[in-house]
Coordinates of C-alpha atoms in Angstrom, one line a residue:
M13 CA 87.5 116.1 104.0
I14 CA 89.2 116.6 106.9
S15 CA 88.0 120.4 109.0
G16 CA 86.9 121.6 105.6
K17 CA 89.3 120.3 103.5
Y18 CA 89.6 117.9 100.7
K19 CA 92.3 114.9 100.8
L20 CA 93.0 112.6 98.7
F21 CA 95.0 109.1 99.7
L22 CA 97.4 107.6 97.3
E23 CA 98.7 104.7 97.0
P24 CA 100.8 103.4 93.5
I25 CA 100.1 99.7 92.8
A26 CA 102.5 97.3 90.7
Y27 CA 101.1 94.8 88.2
F28 CA 103.6 92.4 87.8
K29 CA 103.4 87.4 87.3
Y30 CA 105.0 86.3 90.8
D31 CA 104.4 82.5 90.8
G32 CA 102.4 81.9 87.7
I33 CA 100.2 84.4 88.8
Q34 CA 99.3 87.8 87.4
V35 CA 99.1 90.4 90.2
A36 CA 98.7 93.4 91.6
M37 CA 100.0 94.7 94.3
T38 CA 100.1 97.9 96.5
A39 CA 103.6 98.5 98.5
H40 CA 101.5 97.8 101.6
E41 CA 100.2 94.1 100.1
A42 CA 103.3 93.3 98.4
A43 CA 105.7 93.4 102.0
L44 CA 102.5 91.8 104.4
Y45 CA 102.2 88.7 101.7
D46 CA 106.1 88.6 101.9
N47 CA 105.8 88.7 105.2
Q48 CA 103.9 85.7 105.0
V49 CA 106.1 83.7 102.4
G50 CA 109.1 84.0 104.1
G51 CA 110.9 86.3 102.5
K52 CA 110.3 84.6 98.7
L53 CA 108.4 87.5 97.1
R54 CA 111.8 90.1 98.0
T55 CA 113.8 87.4 96.6
A56 CA 112.5 87.1 93.5
M57 CA 110.4 90.5 92.4
T58 CA 113.3 92.7 94.8
S59 CA 114.2 96.2 92.9
L60 CA 110.5 96.4 92.3
T61 CA 108.9 95.1 95.5
H62 CA 110.9 96.3 98.0
K63 CA 112.8 99.7 96.5
N64 CA 110.6 101.2 93.3
L65 CA 107.2 100.7 94.1
P66 CA 107.5 101.7 97.7
L67 CA 109.9 104.8 97.1
S68 CA 108.0 106.3 95.1
M69 CA 106.0 107.6 97.2
Y70 CA 106.0 108.5 101.1
L71 CA 104.9 111.5 103.0
E72 CA 106.9 114.4 103.7
Y73 CA 104.9 115.6 106.9
A74 CA 103.2 113.1 109.5
D75 CA 99.7 113.7 108.4
L76 CA 96.4 111.8 109.0
N77 CA 98.0 109.7 111.1
F78 CA 100.9 108.9 108.8
P79 CA 104.2 109.1 110.0
A80 CA 106.5 111.4 107.7
Y81 CA 109.6 108.8 106.1
S82 CA 113.5 110.1 106.2
G83 CA 114.5 107.4 105.8
A84 CA 117.8 106.4 102.3
T85 CA 115.8 106.6 99.4
N86 CA 118.9 105.1 97.0
R87 CA 118.4 101.3 98.5
T88 CA 116.4 98.2 99.1
V89 CA 113.8 98.8 102.1
S90 CA 112.3 96.3 105.0
N91 CA 109.2 94.6 105.3
D92 CA 108.3 96.6 108.6
T93 CA 109.3 100.0 106.8
I94 CA 107.2 99.8 103.9
I95 CA 104.6 99.3 106.4
S96 CA 105.4 102.4 108.6
Y97 CA 106.2 104.5 106.3
L98 CA 106.5 104.0 102.3
G99 CA 104.2 103.8 99.6
M100 CA 101.7 106.7 100.0
G101 CA 100.9 109.7 99.9
I102 CA 98.1 112.0 100.2
V103 CA 97.2 115.2 97.9
W104 CA 95.6 118.5 99.5
F105 CA 92.8 120.2 97.8
T106 CA 93.5 123.5 99.5
D107 CA 97.0 124.7 100.5
P108 CA 98.9 121.9 102.0
P109 CA 99.0 122.1 106.2
E110 CA 102.3 124.0 107.8
A111 CA 104.8 122.1 108.2
P112 CA 105.0 120.7 111.9
E113 CA 107.2 123.5 114.9
E114 CA 110.4 121.8 115.1
T115 CA 111.3 121.9 118.5
G116 CA 115.0 121.2 118.4
Y117 CA 114.7 117.2 120.4
D118 CA 114.0 113.9 119.5
Y119 CA 113.0 113.3 123.1
E120 CA 111.3 114.6 126.1
Y121 CA 112.1 113.2 129.4
R122 CA 111.7 113.5 133.1
I123 CA 113.9 113.9 135.5
N124 CA 115.1 111.0 137.9
T125 CA 113.4 108.8 135.9
D126 CA 114.1 105.4 133.6
V127 CA 113.6 106.1 129.6
I128 CA 114.5 104.0 126.9
T129 CA 116.4 106.0 123.4
P130 CA 116.6 103.4 120.5
V131 CA 117.5 103.6 117.1
T132 CA 116.6 102.1 113.9
L133 CA 119.9 99.6 112.8
S134 CA 120.2 98.7 108.8
A135 CA 121.9 96.5 106.7
S136 CA 122.7 96.3 103.5
D137 CA 124.8 93.1 103.7
E138 CA 124.2 90.2 106.3
I139 CA 125.0 90.7 109.4
N140 CA 125.4 87.2 111.1
P141 CA 126.8 86.0 115.0
D142 CA 130.0 85.0 113.1
N143 CA 130.6 89.2 113.4
P144 CA 127.5 90.4 114.6
A145 CA 126.7 94.2 114.8
R146 CA 127.1 96.0 118.4
V147 CA 125.4 100.2 119.0
T148 CA 127.0 102.3 120.9
F149 CA 125.5 105.2 122.8
S150 CA 127.2 107.7 124.7
I151 CA 125.2 109.7 126.9
N152 CA 126.3 112.7 129.6
G153 CA 130.1 111.1 129.9
S154 CA 128.4 107.3 130.2
T155 CA 128.6 104.4 127.6
Y156 CA 125.9 101.5 126.4
T157 CA 126.1 99.0 124.2
M158 CA 123.3 96.5 122.9
G159 CA 125.3 94.4 121.2
N160 CA 125.1 90.7 119.6
I161 CA 122.6 92.5 116.9
V162 CA 122.1 90.4 114.1
I163 CA 120.4 91.3 110.6
P164 CA 119.7 89.4 107.4
E165 CA 120.2 91.3 104.1
G166 CA 118.6 94.2 104.0
E167 CA 116.4 94.7 106.6
S168 CA 116.3 96.6 110.0
Q169 CA 116.1 96.3 113.6
L170 CA 115.5 98.5 116.5
A171 CA 118.3 98.9 118.5
W172 CA 118.3 101.2 122.2
V173 CA 119.4 101.6 125.5
Q174 CA 116.9 101.9 128.7
W175 CA 119.0 104.2 131.2
H176 CA 118.0 106.7 134.4
T177 CA 117.7 110.8 133.7
P178 CA 120.0 113.0 135.5
S179 CA 118.0 114.8 138.7
T180 CA 118.4 118.2 137.4
P181 CA 116.6 119.8 134.1
Q182 CA 119.0 120.2 131.4
D183 CA 119.5 119.5 127.8
I184 CA 121.4 116.1 126.3
T185 CA 123.2 115.2 122.9
I186 CA 123.3 111.3 122.7
S187 CA 125.8 110.2 120.4
V188 CA 125.4 106.8 118.7
S189 CA 127.3 104.9 116.6
T190 CA 127.8 100.9 115.7
S191 CA 129.9 98.6 114.3
K192 CA 128.3 97.6 111.8
G193 CA 125.5 98.1 109.5
T194 CA 123.4 101.7 109.0
L195 CA 122.0 104.0 112.1
S196 CA 118.7 105.9 111.3
Q197 CA 120.8 108.8 113.9
T198 CA 123.9 108.9 115.1
T199 CA 122.8 112.5 117.2
I200 CA 119.8 112.8 119.3
K201 CA 119.3 115.6 121.3
A202 CA 117.1 115.3 124.3
K203 CA 115.2 117.6 126.9
V204 CA 115.2 116.3 130.1
V205 CA 112.6 118.7 132.1
D206 CA 111.2 118.7 135.8
L207 CA 107.4 118.6 136.9
S208 CA 107.6 119.3 139.9
G209 CA 106.5 122.7 141.7
K210 CA 102.8 124.0 139.8
D211 CA 101.2 122.7 143.2
P212 CA 97.5 124.8 143.7
P213 CA 98.2 127.3 146.3
D214 CA 96.4 126.7 149.9
P215 CA 92.6 127.1 148.9
K216 CA 90.6 129.8 151.3
A217 CA 87.5 130.4 151.9
T218 CA 87.3 132.9 150.7
D219 CA 88.6 132.2 147.1
V220 CA 86.1 133.3 144.3
R221 CA 84.5 132.1 140.7
G222 CA 85.4 135.1 138.9
N223 CA 84.7 134.8 135.5
W224 CA 86.1 131.3 135.4
S225 CA 84.5 128.9 132.9
S226 CA 83.8 125.3 132.9
N227 CA 86.8 124.4 130.1
A228 CA 86.5 120.3 128.0
V229 CA 88.9 118.8 129.0
P230 CA 92.1 119.0 126.3
Y231 CA 93.7 116.2 124.2
R232 CA 96.9 114.7 124.7
P233 CA 98.6 112.0 123.2
E234 CA 97.9 108.5 124.4
K235 CA 100.1 105.2 123.0
T236 CA 98.3 101.9 124.8
S237 CA 100.1 99.2 122.8
A238 CA 103.4 98.8 120.9
S239 CA 105.0 95.9 118.9
W240 CA 109.2 95.6 118.4
Y241 CA 110.9 92.5 117.2
V242 CA 115.0 91.4 116.9
W243 CA 115.7 89.2 114.6
S244 CA 118.1 86.1 115.5
A245 CA 119.6 84.1 113.4
K246 CA 120.7 80.0 113.1
W247 CA 122.7 78.4 111.7
H248 CA 122.6 76.0 109.0
P249 CA 125.1 72.8 109.4
Y250 CA 126.5 71.6 105.8
W251 CA 129.4 69.4 106.2
V252 CA 131.7 68.5 103.4
W253 CA 134.4 65.6 103.3
I254 CA 137.6 67.0 102.4
S255 CA 140.2 64.0 101.2
N256 CA 143.4 64.6 102.3
W257 CA 146.3 62.3 102.8
R258 CA 148.2 64.7 104.7
Y259 CA 146.0 63.8 107.5
Y260 CA 146.1 60.0 107.3
T261 CA 145.3 58.1 110.9
N262 CA 143.7 55.1 111.5
G263 CA 143.1 54.1 108.0
I264 CA 140.9 58.1 107.2
N265 CA 142.9 60.2 104.6
G266 CA 140.5 63.4 105.1
Y267 CA 138.4 65.4 107.4
W268 CA 134.5 66.8 107.5
V269 CA 134.3 70.8 107.4
D270 CA 131.4 72.7 108.3
E271 CA 130.8 74.9 105.5
G272 CA 127.4 75.8 106.7
W273 CA 125.6 79.6 106.8
W274 CA 123.4 81.8 108.8
E275 CA 121.2 82.3 105.8
D276 CA 119.5 80.1 103.7
R277 CA 117.2 81.5 100.5
G278 CA 114.2 83.5 102.6
W279 CA 115.5 84.2 105.1
Y280 CA 114.5 80.3 106.9
D281 CA 117.2 80.8 109.3
F282 CA 116.6 84.2 110.5
T283 CA 114.3 84.8 112.8
R284 CA 111.9 88.0 113.4
N285 CA 111.3 88.0 117.3
H286 CA 108.5 89.5 117.7
Y287 CA 107.6 91.8 121.6
S288 CA 104.8 93.7 122.2
A289 CA 103.1 95.7 124.9
S290 CA 100.2 97.3 126.6
L291 CA 98.9 99.3 129.1
N292 CA 95.4 99.6 131.1
A293 CA 95.1 102.4 132.9
S294 CA 92.4 103.6 135.1
M295 CA 91.7 106.3 138.2
N296 CA 88.8 105.7 140.6
L297 CA 88.0 110.2 141.9
S298 CA 86.1 109.7 145.5
P299 CA 85.5 112.2 148.2
D300 CA 87.8 112.6 150.9
T301 CA 87.6 110.0 153.9
Q302 CA 87.3 113.0 156.2
S303 CA 84.2 114.2 154.3
P304 CA 81.5 114.3 156.6
T305 CA 78.4 114.5 154.7
A306 CA 79.5 112.3 151.3
S307 CA 77.6 110.1 150.2
G308 CA 79.1 107.7 147.1
K309 CA 80.7 109.7 145.0
T310 CA 78.1 112.6 146.1
M311 CA 79.9 115.6 147.7
K312 CA 79.9 118.9 149.0
S313 CA 82.5 121.8 147.5
G314 CA 85.3 123.0 149.3
Y315 CA 86.3 119.4 150.5
G316 CA 88.8 118.0 149.3
V317 CA 88.7 114.5 146.5
Q318 CA 91.5 111.4 146.5
N319 CA 92.3 109.7 143.2
L320 CA 93.4 106.6 143.1
T321 CA 95.0 105.0 139.2
V322 CA 96.8 101.5 138.6
A323 CA 98.7 101.3 135.4
T324 CA 99.4 97.8 134.4
V325 CA 102.2 96.9 131.9
N326 CA 101.5 93.9 130.1
T327 CA 103.9 92.0 128.1
A328 CA 106.7 88.9 128.0
A329 CA 109.3 91.1 126.7
P330 CA 112.3 91.1 128.9
S331 CA 112.9 93.3 131.2
F332 CA 115.6 95.7 129.3
H333 CA 112.8 96.1 126.5
Y334 CA 110.7 98.2 128.6
T335 CA 109.6 99.9 132.2
N336 CA 106.9 99.9 134.4
A337 CA 104.8 102.7 134.5
Q338 CA 106.6 105.9 137.1
T339 CA 104.4 109.0 136.6
A340 CA 101.0 109.9 136.7
I341 CA 99.7 113.6 137.0
S342 CA 96.5 114.9 137.5
Y343 CA 94.9 118.2 136.7
F344 CA 92.2 119.9 137.5
P345 CA 88.6 122.0 135.7
E346 CA 89.2 125.0 138.6
F347 CA 92.6 125.4 137.0
N348 CA 91.4 124.3 133.1
Y349 CA 93.9 121.9 133.3
E350 CA 96.7 123.8 132.9
T351 CA 98.3 126.2 135.1
Y352 CA 98.6 123.7 138.0
W353 CA 98.7 120.3 139.0
R354 CA 99.9 117.5 140.9
L355 CA 102.2 115.5 141.2
L356 CA 101.3 111.7 141.7
K357 CA 103.0 109.4 144.5
C358 CA 103.6 106.1 143.7
T359 CA 102.9 104.0 146.4
A360 CA 102.6 100.6 144.7
S361 CA 105.5 99.8 141.7
G362 CA 106.1 96.7 139.4
K363 CA 103.8 96.1 136.3
T364 CA 100.8 97.2 138.1
A365 CA 101.9 100.5 139.4
R366 CA 99.5 102.4 142.0
F367 CA 99.9 105.9 142.0
E368 CA 98.2 108.8 144.5
F369 CA 98.3 112.0 145.7
A370 CA 100.9 112.9 148.1
D371 CA 99.8 113.9 151.1
N372 CA 98.3 118.0 151.0
I373 CA 100.4 120.5 153.5
Y374 CA 96.9 122.1 153.8
S375 CA 95.7 119.3 154.8
T376 CA 94.0 119.5 159.0
Y377 CA 94.8 115.4 158.7
N378 CA 97.9 115.4 156.5
H379 CA 96.3 113.5 154.3
P380 CA 96.8 112.5 150.2
V381 CA 93.9 115.2 148.9
H382 CA 93.2 117.9 146.6
F383 CA 90.7 120.6 148.1
S384 CA 88.5 121.4 145.1
P385 CA 87.5 125.2 145.5
I386 CA 84.9 125.8 147.7
W387 CA 83.1 128.4 145.0
F388 CA 83.0 125.2 142.5
P389 CA 79.6 125.4 141.0
D390 CA 76.9 122.3 141.5
G391 CA 77.7 119.3 138.7
T392 CA 80.2 117.4 138.4
Y393 CA 83.4 118.0 139.2
R394 CA 86.1 116.7 136.5
V395 CA 89.7 115.8 137.0
N396 CA 92.0 114.1 134.6
T397 CA 95.2 112.3 135.0
Y398 CA 98.0 111.3 132.3
V399 CA 99.8 108.6 133.0
C400 CA 102.9 107.9 131.2
D401 CA 106.7 107.6 131.3
I402 CA 105.9 103.8 130.1
W403 CA 109.3 103.2 128.1
T404 CA 109.8 100.5 125.1
P405 CA 111.7 100.0 122.2
A406 CA 109.4 101.6 120.4
G407 CA 107.6 104.9 121.9
M408 CA 106.5 106.0 125.3
L409 CA 103.2 104.5 126.2
S410 CA 100.5 106.6 128.0
A411 CA 97.1 107.1 128.7
N412 CA 94.6 109.8 129.3
L413 CA 92.2 109.4 131.9
T414 CA 89.3 111.5 133.4
D415 CA 87.0 110.5 136.5
S416 CA 84.7 113.0 138.1
V417 CA 82.5 113.4 141.9
S418 CA 79.2 115.1 141.7
I419 CA 78.7 118.7 144.1
S420 CA 75.8 119.2 145.8
G421 CA 75.8 122.5 147.7
N422 CA 79.2 123.7 149.3
L423 CA 80.6 123.0 152.7
Y424 CA 78.9 126.2 154.1
D425 CA 76.4 124.1 154.7
D426 CA 77.4 121.6 157.6
W427 CA 78.7 124.1 160.1
H428 CA 75.6 126.6 161.8
I429 CA 76.2 129.2 164.1
A430 CA 74.3 130.5 167.0
P431 CA 74.6 133.5 169.4
G432 CA 75.9 132.1 172.7
S433 CA 73.6 132.0 175.2

């Protein structure tokens, strides 16, 4: 039961005889098994296991963390498409959820950021190195091409471009074309936004609590791992002797011709090269070093806090397959984790990136801090940092982090004013 509504998850099953054995398989099981046997199941049972069974049921709207499917329904599909999208359904015993609100954009990017924009390229016929595919992206007057793409018949893979977003907010329409195969999209709409300009206002000694009440840290979407693959092909040589007296030389009346092929039965000569990336991120919130009475992670309200966020990308993929962490944004409890935020400054880039607060213009010492409000009550002062813009062909990696300090007293406790003598 989900939120008081009953839902039933369904998977269609096919019963058939394969390799002399009676079997029953869902679409997912068939796809996973086909990967293990190198495509032999698909060769023997294409229409059943890779068309009729998986396409008999799929989601029109994403639900229960399963994605919706909007691809072709009249041709065979790849194992990866089946595993990700097909052969499943959900029945509601109350009204179904509303369709997700259409934003009009496929991607939202930040200004001045390296990003990756992908599409899926499907091959109804074999695409081999004799005539590989090229996918071209047209973005803001520039053209980017991913070439030398090879795909076995009936399979697919991601094709993508890594590019740098402009320095000003704007809407961008990306046009995509291919020399061979079928694209999942030929038009991509992207929104480029600027997150700057939302720094908190100057904290005042006269600030009061008002009707503020503590809110929980909000949910922000996280994705800490991604995987994708790229096909490669190996030539299978098959030399044939051609007898021909016209080529008689030194007693030899013919010549050899390589009549080999790229595709062996079961796609043994096509290799699926798998890649992955994962994100490890941590956040350390600590009192400002200029806080005179701070001890460990305990401080008085009104003083500043410092933030060290570290984001490490773990991957063995080539550099054009991913970007390092580029953005970290901190949100604060006194603003209910919205309204105002701080874009952190990247102090070390690379696979392990470090982020800290930028120097605060209201700091007497020009320190990289955020000032806690003087009215903040004793207890936990928890800051939320969202790390994002780690792009891969399979989407953006991100992490939603929190850390806290303890508030005990306020900075007025550190001051004593006595009458002059």
